[in-house]
Amino acid sequence: MSNVPLVRKAIVGASLAHAAPSSHPNPTVGEAQESHWTPAALERAGSTLKALNRMAKRPPVHIMFEDVSYTVSSHKGERKILHNVSGEFRSGELTCILGPSGAGKSTLLNILAGYNSNGVNGRIAVNGHTRDMRIFKKLSTYIMQDDLLQPRLTVQEAMKVAANLKLGKELGNAEKELIVEEILQTLGLWNHKETMTEKLSGGQLKRLSVALELVNNPPVIFLDEPTTGLDVVSIRQLVVLLRLLSRQGRNIVCTVHQPSASLFSLFDKIYVLARGMCCYQGSPDMLVPYMSEAGHICPTTHNPADFVMETLVTNGECTAQLSELCQNGKLCKRLDRMTTRGGRTPVLHSDESIQRIFTEHVTKDQAYKVEFPTTFWTQFIILTTRMLLQNKRNTISHWIQLSHHLLSAILLGSIFFDVGNNAAVPVVNFKFCLSCLVFFMYTYIMIPVLIFPLQVRLLRREYFNRWYSLKAYYAALTVSSIPSMLILTTIFLLITYFMSGQSLEWDRFFLFSFCAVLVAMCSEGLGLAVGSAFSVTNGSIIGPATAAPLLALSCYGMGFGPFIENSMKYMMSASYLRYGVTGFAVALYRDRNVMECPIDFCLYSDPKLILRDIGMEEDAYGKQIIGLIVFTTIHRTLAYLALRYRLTTEFSNRFMMYISKFLKHR
């Protein structure tokens, strides 16, 4: 039988019994409906819901790190962020990394999560064995500070996508649906399952971020500043939730800037950092005696978290003193005695029970069961379906793009009205080809340049947490953009082609359209490469700056085609736009009958003369198509590599290190 009714009964029943009556008869999302998910309700639900029983079972994971240091290189030299810190985070505990700004909290979390690897020294162990990142990344999840979730999806749809990607064939569809419902019930999101993610409140976004990563039941959860941007009530709700989840055997580690007194007591362990050194590691209720032992007396009415922060910031010598007292986080008898809380097992290396837990290490066979449980094709289908659904719901973007194509087509058709079969103005008709080329180039370069950097931020979280492979995502991204591109391109060409009076031969229209689609796809690939490598601001400059010389090369030789230098021909072959405009011209003029001449004499009545004087007489249409396909492949390969560079921190950091060393030697 399903435990979901028990979950619903425990949470809702406890909340109804203790919730104050609301003065608002019609509560909105994120306000009065939150009364069904209060801290008190969660605590009572925890007594009934001992675990999310339908989830796959995972081994407990304990993390220990010794003498970890982190150094970054810059043009000013090397700077040490962490100074040989040590510590231990155990399964079943909620740990808070606390410290002032610039203390190294996020840096330590990034190192433990495996997000940063270059410049790191020291030993990190998992269950007593040196950490293997290939295994550890499959057993942990990292929820970053930004509340970035896939837009234009409901809560339930987002959860189903996560379940299908992260569980694969491990469970059937019915069991996946029960898991999704169980998680949403536990996290108080079931009443908002039909709400779009972009309409959720801040607290709901944080909980949904946790819910998405809970699908495959990771034994280790890292959260970077999860309370940022939340009100006091939402912060407490979130921390109580994390505490409940840790009680089910998970190792949860988060960074918090400065918790309140009531929030401070909810954590099982506090790890205090200042100036890259560990100043305390232990239970919250032992922090005040620890500070007193060091000669820093906390006033009775003072928040211990505020007191330790003020002491570390205002007293420069205090950091070194406290760090020395706790041996920079190393587990000694003084701290072992302090870290015992609520009957928990003391953290003692000589404790046989601890040694036994650490020897029960995670094997590779266990770990690989949670890596990509779905195949490439399954990931591709799921991601393509998600992207198509998101594109379908993006009505504002559809109207903007449709209006852009319609207005541009009508304007272009009006400028070049009925010039296609007029032998008196062949240059004007060639300008029509160039105008179409410029339209497809800038339109499909700038869209990904402006939009894709945000998608990279969304992708970074899902990719780092091993939802899917980058190849599957990139293939889905490529395929999902084709339908709208074909529709909009066809609309544009139907208007411009016939308004400009081009030859009414369907084979020519098809050849012209096919070349236009390839130009659009090639331009989109170039835009993806720029958008993957640069921010919106930088990409907006680099994109047009890259396209401008390519456009200049594409129209070089107009009027003196037979006399183009060989060196320029090689340079022109490096521009995909040259292949595009040549394809347009060849599609319109090759093997065409004599054009109409409305005046007494027209030099270019024979279309062959036009191709000769623009330097395209000997160019075959098939050669242009092959050239566009080759450049499309090159651009999209560059985009893939740029995306991999942005997402693979180890690879990108190593690349930047090599660049830095090269510049220093120069």
Coordinates of C-alpha atoms in Angstrom, one line a residue, residues 128-478:
G128 CA 37.3 6.3 5.2
H129 CA 38.5 5.8 1.6
T130 CA 40.1 8.4 -0.6
R131 CA 37.3 10.0 -2.6
D132 CA 36.9 8.9 -6.2
M133 CA 35.1 11.8 -8.0
R134 CA 33.6 9.5 -10.6
I135 CA 31.8 7.7 -7.9
F136 CA 31.1 10.5 -5.5
K137 CA 29.4 12.7 -8.1
K138 CA 26.9 9.9 -8.7
L139 CA 26.0 9.7 -5.0
S140 CA 25.8 13.5 -4.2
T141 CA 23.8 16.4 -5.5
Y142 CA 24.7 20.1 -5.4
I143 CA 21.9 22.7 -5.1
M144 CA 23.4 26.1 -6.1
Q145 CA 22.4 29.5 -4.7
D146 CA 20.5 30.7 -7.8
D147 CA 16.8 29.7 -7.9
L148 CA 17.0 28.7 -11.5
L149 CA 14.4 26.1 -12.6
Q150 CA 13.2 25.2 -16.1
P151 CA 10.5 27.7 -17.1
R152 CA 7.1 27.0 -18.6
L153 CA 6.7 23.7 -16.8
T154 CA 4.3 22.9 -14.0
V155 CA 5.7 21.6 -10.7
Q156 CA 4.5 18.1 -11.5
E157 CA 5.8 18.1 -15.0
A158 CA 9.3 19.2 -13.8
M159 CA 9.2 16.4 -11.2
K160 CA 8.1 13.8 -13.9
V161 CA 11.0 14.8 -16.1
A162 CA 13.4 14.5 -13.2
A163 CA 12.0 11.1 -12.3
N164 CA 12.2 9.8 -15.9
L165 CA 15.8 11.0 -16.3
K166 CA 17.1 10.0 -12.9
L167 CA 15.3 6.7 -12.3
G168 CA 15.1 5.3 -15.8
K169 CA 14.0 1.6 -15.8
E170 CA 14.8 1.3 -12.1
L171 CA 11.0 1.7 -11.4
G172 CA 7.9 1.5 -13.5
N173 CA 5.8 4.6 -14.5
A174 CA 3.3 4.0 -11.8
E175 CA 5.9 3.8 -9.1
K176 CA 7.6 6.9 -10.4
E177 CA 4.3 8.8 -10.1
L178 CA 3.9 7.6 -6.6
I179 CA 7.4 8.8 -5.7
V180 CA 6.7 12.2 -7.2
E181 CA 3.5 12.5 -5.2
E182 CA 5.3 11.3 -2.1
I183 CA 8.0 13.9 -2.4
L184 CA 5.7 16.7 -3.3
Q185 CA 3.5 15.8 -0.3
T186 CA 6.4 15.7 2.0
L187 CA 7.8 19.0 0.9
G188 CA 4.4 20.7 0.9
L189 CA 4.2 21.3 -2.9
W190 CA 1.3 18.9 -3.7
N191 CA -1.3 21.7 -3.7
H192 CA 0.9 23.6 -6.2
K193 CA 1.5 20.7 -8.6
E194 CA -0.2 22.5 -11.5
T195 CA 1.5 25.8 -10.8
M196 CA 4.1 27.0 -13.3
T197 CA 7.6 27.1 -11.8
E198 CA 8.1 30.8 -12.6
K199 CA 5.0 31.6 -10.5
L200 CA 6.2 29.9 -7.3
S201 CA 7.2 32.0 -4.3
G202 CA 10.9 32.1 -3.1
G203 CA 10.4 29.4 -0.5
Q204 CA 8.5 27.1 -2.9
L205 CA 11.3 27.5 -5.4
K206 CA 13.9 26.4 -2.8
R207 CA 11.7 23.4 -1.9
L208 CA 11.2 22.4 -5.5
S209 CA 15.0 22.6 -6.0
V210 CA 15.4 20.1 -3.2
A211 CA 12.5 18.0 -4.5
L212 CA 14.0 17.6 -7.9
E213 CA 17.2 16.3 -6.5
L214 CA 15.5 13.9 -4.1
V215 CA 14.0 11.8 -6.8
N216 CA 16.9 9.4 -6.9
N217 CA 17.5 9.7 -3.2
P218 CA 21.1 11.0 -3.1
P219 CA 22.8 10.2 0.3
V220 CA 24.7 13.6 0.2
I221 CA 23.1 17.0 -0.5
F222 CA 25.1 20.2 -0.7
L223 CA 23.3 23.6 -0.7
D224 CA 24.9 26.9 -1.2
E225 CA 23.2 29.8 0.7
P226 CA 19.7 28.1 0.6
T227 CA 18.2 30.8 2.8
T228 CA 19.2 33.8 0.6
G229 CA 16.3 36.0 -0.4
L230 CA 13.7 34.3 1.9
D231 CA 11.7 35.7 4.7
V232 CA 12.1 34.5 8.3
V233 CA 9.2 32.1 8.1
S234 CA 10.3 30.6 4.8
I235 CA 13.9 30.2 6.1
R236 CA 12.7 28.3 9.1
Q237 CA 10.4 26.1 7.0
L238 CA 13.3 25.2 4.7
V239 CA 15.8 24.4 7.5
V240 CA 13.2 22.3 9.3
L241 CA 12.7 20.4 6.1
L242 CA 16.4 19.8 5.6
R243 CA 16.6 18.6 9.2
L244 CA 13.8 16.1 8.6
L245 CA 15.5 14.9 5.4
S246 CA 18.8 14.5 7.3
R247 CA 17.1 12.4 9.9
Q248 CA 16.4 9.8 7.2
G249 CA 20.1 9.1 6.9
R250 CA 21.2 11.8 4.4
N251 CA 24.4 13.8 4.9
I252 CA 23.2 17.4 4.3
V253 CA 25.7 20.3 4.2
C254 CA 24.8 23.9 3.6
T255 CA 26.3 27.4 3.9
V256 CA 24.5 30.1 5.8
H257 CA 25.7 33.7 6.1
Q258 CA 24.3 34.6 9.6
P259 CA 21.4 32.5 11.0
S260 CA 19.1 33.7 13.7
A261 CA 19.2 32.3 17.2
S262 CA 16.2 30.0 16.7
L263 CA 17.5 28.8 13.3
F264 CA 21.0 28.3 14.8
S265 CA 19.7 25.6 17.2
L266 CA 18.1 23.6 14.4
F267 CA 21.5 22.5 13.0
D268 CA 23.2 19.3 14.2
K269 CA 26.7 20.6 13.5
I270 CA 28.2 24.0 13.0
Y271 CA 31.4 24.5 11.1
V272 CA 32.8 28.0 11.5
L273 CA 35.2 29.5 8.9
A274 CA 37.0 32.8 9.0
R275 CA 39.8 34.0 6.7
G276 CA 40.1 30.5 5.3
M277 CA 40.6 28.8 8.6
C278 CA 38.4 26.6 10.7
C279 CA 37.5 28.3 14.1
Y280 CA 35.0 25.8 15.4
Q281 CA 33.4 22.5 14.6
G282 CA 30.8 21.0 16.8
S283 CA 27.2 21.2 18.0
P284 CA 25.5 24.6 18.3
D285 CA 24.9 24.4 22.0
M286 CA 28.7 23.9 22.7
L287 CA 29.8 27.0 20.8
V288 CA 29.3 29.3 23.8
P289 CA 31.3 27.2 26.2
Y290 CA 34.0 26.8 23.5
M291 CA 34.2 30.6 23.1
S292 CA 34.3 31.0 26.8
E293 CA 37.2 28.6 27.0
A294 CA 39.1 30.8 24.6
G295 CA 38.3 33.9 26.7
H296 CA 35.4 35.3 24.7
I297 CA 32.3 35.5 26.9
C298 CA 29.0 35.6 25.0
P299 CA 26.4 37.8 26.7
T300 CA 23.3 35.8 27.9
T301 CA 20.9 37.7 25.7
H302 CA 23.2 37.5 22.6
N303 CA 22.7 35.3 19.6
P304 CA 25.7 32.9 19.6
A305 CA 26.0 33.1 15.8
D306 CA 26.0 36.9 15.9
F307 CA 28.6 36.8 18.7
V308 CA 31.0 34.5 17.0
M309 CA 30.7 36.5 13.7
E310 CA 31.3 39.9 15.4
T311 CA 34.2 38.5 17.4
L312 CA 35.9 37.0 14.2
V313 CA 35.4 40.2 12.2
T314 CA 36.3 42.8 14.9
N315 CA 39.1 40.9 16.6
G316 CA 41.8 40.0 14.1
E317 CA 43.8 37.8 16.5
C318 CA 40.7 35.8 17.5
T319 CA 40.7 33.8 14.2
A320 CA 44.2 32.4 14.7
Q321 CA 43.5 31.7 18.3
L322 CA 40.3 29.8 17.7
S323 CA 41.8 28.0 14.8
E324 CA 44.7 26.9 16.9
L325 CA 42.4 25.8 19.7
C326 CA 40.5 23.4 17.4
Q327 CA 43.6 22.5 15.4
N328 CA 42.0 24.1 12.3
G329 CA 39.2 21.5 12.4
K330 CA 41.2 18.4 13.1
L331 CA 39.3 16.0 15.3
C332 CA 41.0 16.0 18.7
K333 CA 39.7 14.9 22.1
R334 CA 38.7 18.5 23.0
L335 CA 36.4 18.7 19.9
D336 CA 35.3 15.1 20.1
R337 CA 33.8 15.8 23.5
M338 CA 32.1 18.9 22.1
T339 CA 30.7 17.2 19.0
T340 CA 28.7 14.7 21.1
R341 CA 25.1 15.9 21.1
G342 CA 21.8 14.2 21.9
G343 CA 23.2 10.8 22.4
R344 CA 25.0 10.7 19.1
T345 CA 28.2 8.6 18.7
P346 CA 31.3 10.7 19.5
V347 CA 33.5 11.4 16.6
L348 CA 36.6 9.4 17.7
H349 CA 39.0 7.8 15.3
S350 CA 39.6 5.1 17.8
D351 CA 35.9 4.3 18.1
E352 CA 35.4 0.8 16.6
S353 CA 31.8 1.6 15.5
I354 CA 33.1 4.5 13.5
Q355 CA 35.8 2.5 11.9
R356 CA 33.3 -0.2 11.0
I357 CA 31.0 2.4 9.3
F358 CA 34.0 3.8 7.4
T359 CA 35.1 0.4 6.1
E360 CA 31.6 -0.1 4.6
H361 CA 32.7 1.9 1.7
V362 CA 30.8 2.5 -1.5
T363 CA 31.8 0.1 -4.2
K364 CA 32.0 1.0 -7.9
D365 CA 29.2 -1.5 -8.7
Q366 CA 26.9 0.4 -6.2
A367 CA 27.8 3.8 -7.6
Y368 CA 27.4 3.0 -11.3
K369 CA 23.9 2.0 -10.7
V370 CA 22.9 5.6 -10.3
E371 CA 24.9 7.0 -13.3
F372 CA 22.7 7.7 -16.2
P373 CA 20.1 5.0 -15.6
T374 CA 18.6 6.1 -19.0
T375 CA 20.2 5.5 -22.4
F376 CA 21.3 8.3 -24.7
W377 CA 18.1 7.9 -26.8
T378 CA 15.8 7.9 -23.8
Q379 CA 17.5 11.1 -22.6
F380 CA 17.2 12.6 -26.1
I381 CA 13.5 11.8 -26.3
I382 CA 12.7 13.1 -22.8
L383 CA 14.7 16.3 -23.3
T384 CA 13.3 16.9 -26.8
T385 CA 9.8 16.5 -25.5
R386 CA 10.5 18.9 -22.7
M387 CA 12.0 21.5 -25.0
L388 CA 9.2 21.3 -27.5
L389 CA 6.6 21.7 -24.7
Q390 CA 8.5 24.7 -23.4
N391 CA 8.7 26.2 -26.9
K392 CA 5.0 25.6 -27.5
R393 CA 4.1 27.5 -24.3
N394 CA 6.4 30.4 -25.0
T395 CA 3.7 32.4 -26.8
I396 CA 5.3 35.8 -26.3
S397 CA 8.4 34.6 -28.1
H398 CA 6.3 33.1 -30.9
W399 CA 4.5 36.3 -31.5
I400 CA 7.6 38.4 -31.5
Q401 CA 9.4 36.1 -33.9
L402 CA 6.3 35.8 -36.2
S403 CA 5.9 39.6 -36.2
H404 CA 9.6 40.0 -37.0
H405 CA 9.5 37.6 -39.9
L406 CA 6.2 38.9 -41.3
L407 CA 7.1 42.6 -41.1
S408 CA 10.6 42.0 -42.4
A409 CA 9.2 39.9 -45.3
I410 CA 6.7 42.6 -46.2
L411 CA 9.2 45.3 -46.0
L412 CA 11.8 43.4 -48.1
G413 CA 9.2 42.4 -50.6
S414 CA 8.1 46.0 -51.0
I415 CA 11.7 47.3 -51.5
F416 CA 12.4 44.6 -54.1
F417 CA 8.9 44.4 -55.6
D418 CA 8.8 42.6 -59.0
V419 CA 12.5 42.8 -59.7
G420 CA 13.1 39.1 -60.0
N421 CA 12.4 38.8 -63.8
N422 CA 13.5 42.3 -64.8
A423 CA 16.7 42.2 -66.8
A424 CA 17.1 45.9 -66.5
V425 CA 17.9 45.8 -62.8
P426 CA 19.9 42.6 -62.2
V427 CA 22.1 44.2 -59.5
V428 CA 18.9 45.1 -57.5
N429 CA 17.8 41.5 -57.6
F430 CA 21.3 40.4 -56.4
K431 CA 20.9 42.8 -53.6
F432 CA 17.6 41.0 -52.8
C433 CA 19.7 37.8 -52.3
L434 CA 22.1 39.7 -50.1
S435 CA 19.2 41.1 -48.0
C436 CA 17.8 37.7 -47.5
L437 CA 21.2 36.5 -46.5
V438 CA 21.7 39.3 -43.9
F439 CA 18.2 38.7 -42.5
F440 CA 18.8 35.0 -41.9
M441 CA 22.3 35.7 -40.6
Y442 CA 21.6 38.3 -38.0
T443 CA 18.2 36.8 -36.9
Y444 CA 19.5 33.4 -36.2
I445 CA 22.9 34.5 -34.8
M446 CA 21.4 37.0 -32.3
I447 CA 18.6 34.8 -30.9
P448 CA 20.9 32.3 -29.2
V449 CA 23.5 35.0 -28.4
L450 CA 20.8 36.8 -26.3
I451 CA 18.9 33.8 -24.9
F452 CA 21.3 30.8 -24.6
P453 CA 23.6 32.2 -21.8
L454 CA 20.6 31.9 -19.4
Q455 CA 20.0 28.4 -20.5
V456 CA 23.6 27.6 -19.8
R457 CA 23.0 28.6 -16.2
L458 CA 20.1 26.3 -16.0
L459 CA 22.0 23.5 -17.7
R460 CA 25.0 23.8 -15.4
R461 CA 23.0 22.5 -12.4
E462 CA 21.3 19.6 -14.2
Y463 CA 24.5 18.5 -15.9
F464 CA 26.6 18.7 -12.8
N465 CA 24.1 16.6 -10.9
R466 CA 24.2 13.9 -13.6
W467 CA 20.7 14.2 -14.9
Y468 CA 21.8 13.5 -18.5
S469 CA 24.8 13.5 -20.8
L470 CA 25.8 16.7 -22.6
K471 CA 25.5 14.9 -25.9
A472 CA 21.9 14.1 -25.3
Y473 CA 21.1 17.6 -24.3
Y474 CA 22.8 19.2 -27.3
A475 CA 21.2 16.8 -29.7
A476 CA 17.8 17.6 -28.2
L477 CA 18.6 21.3 -28.4
T478 CA 19.5 21.1 -32.1

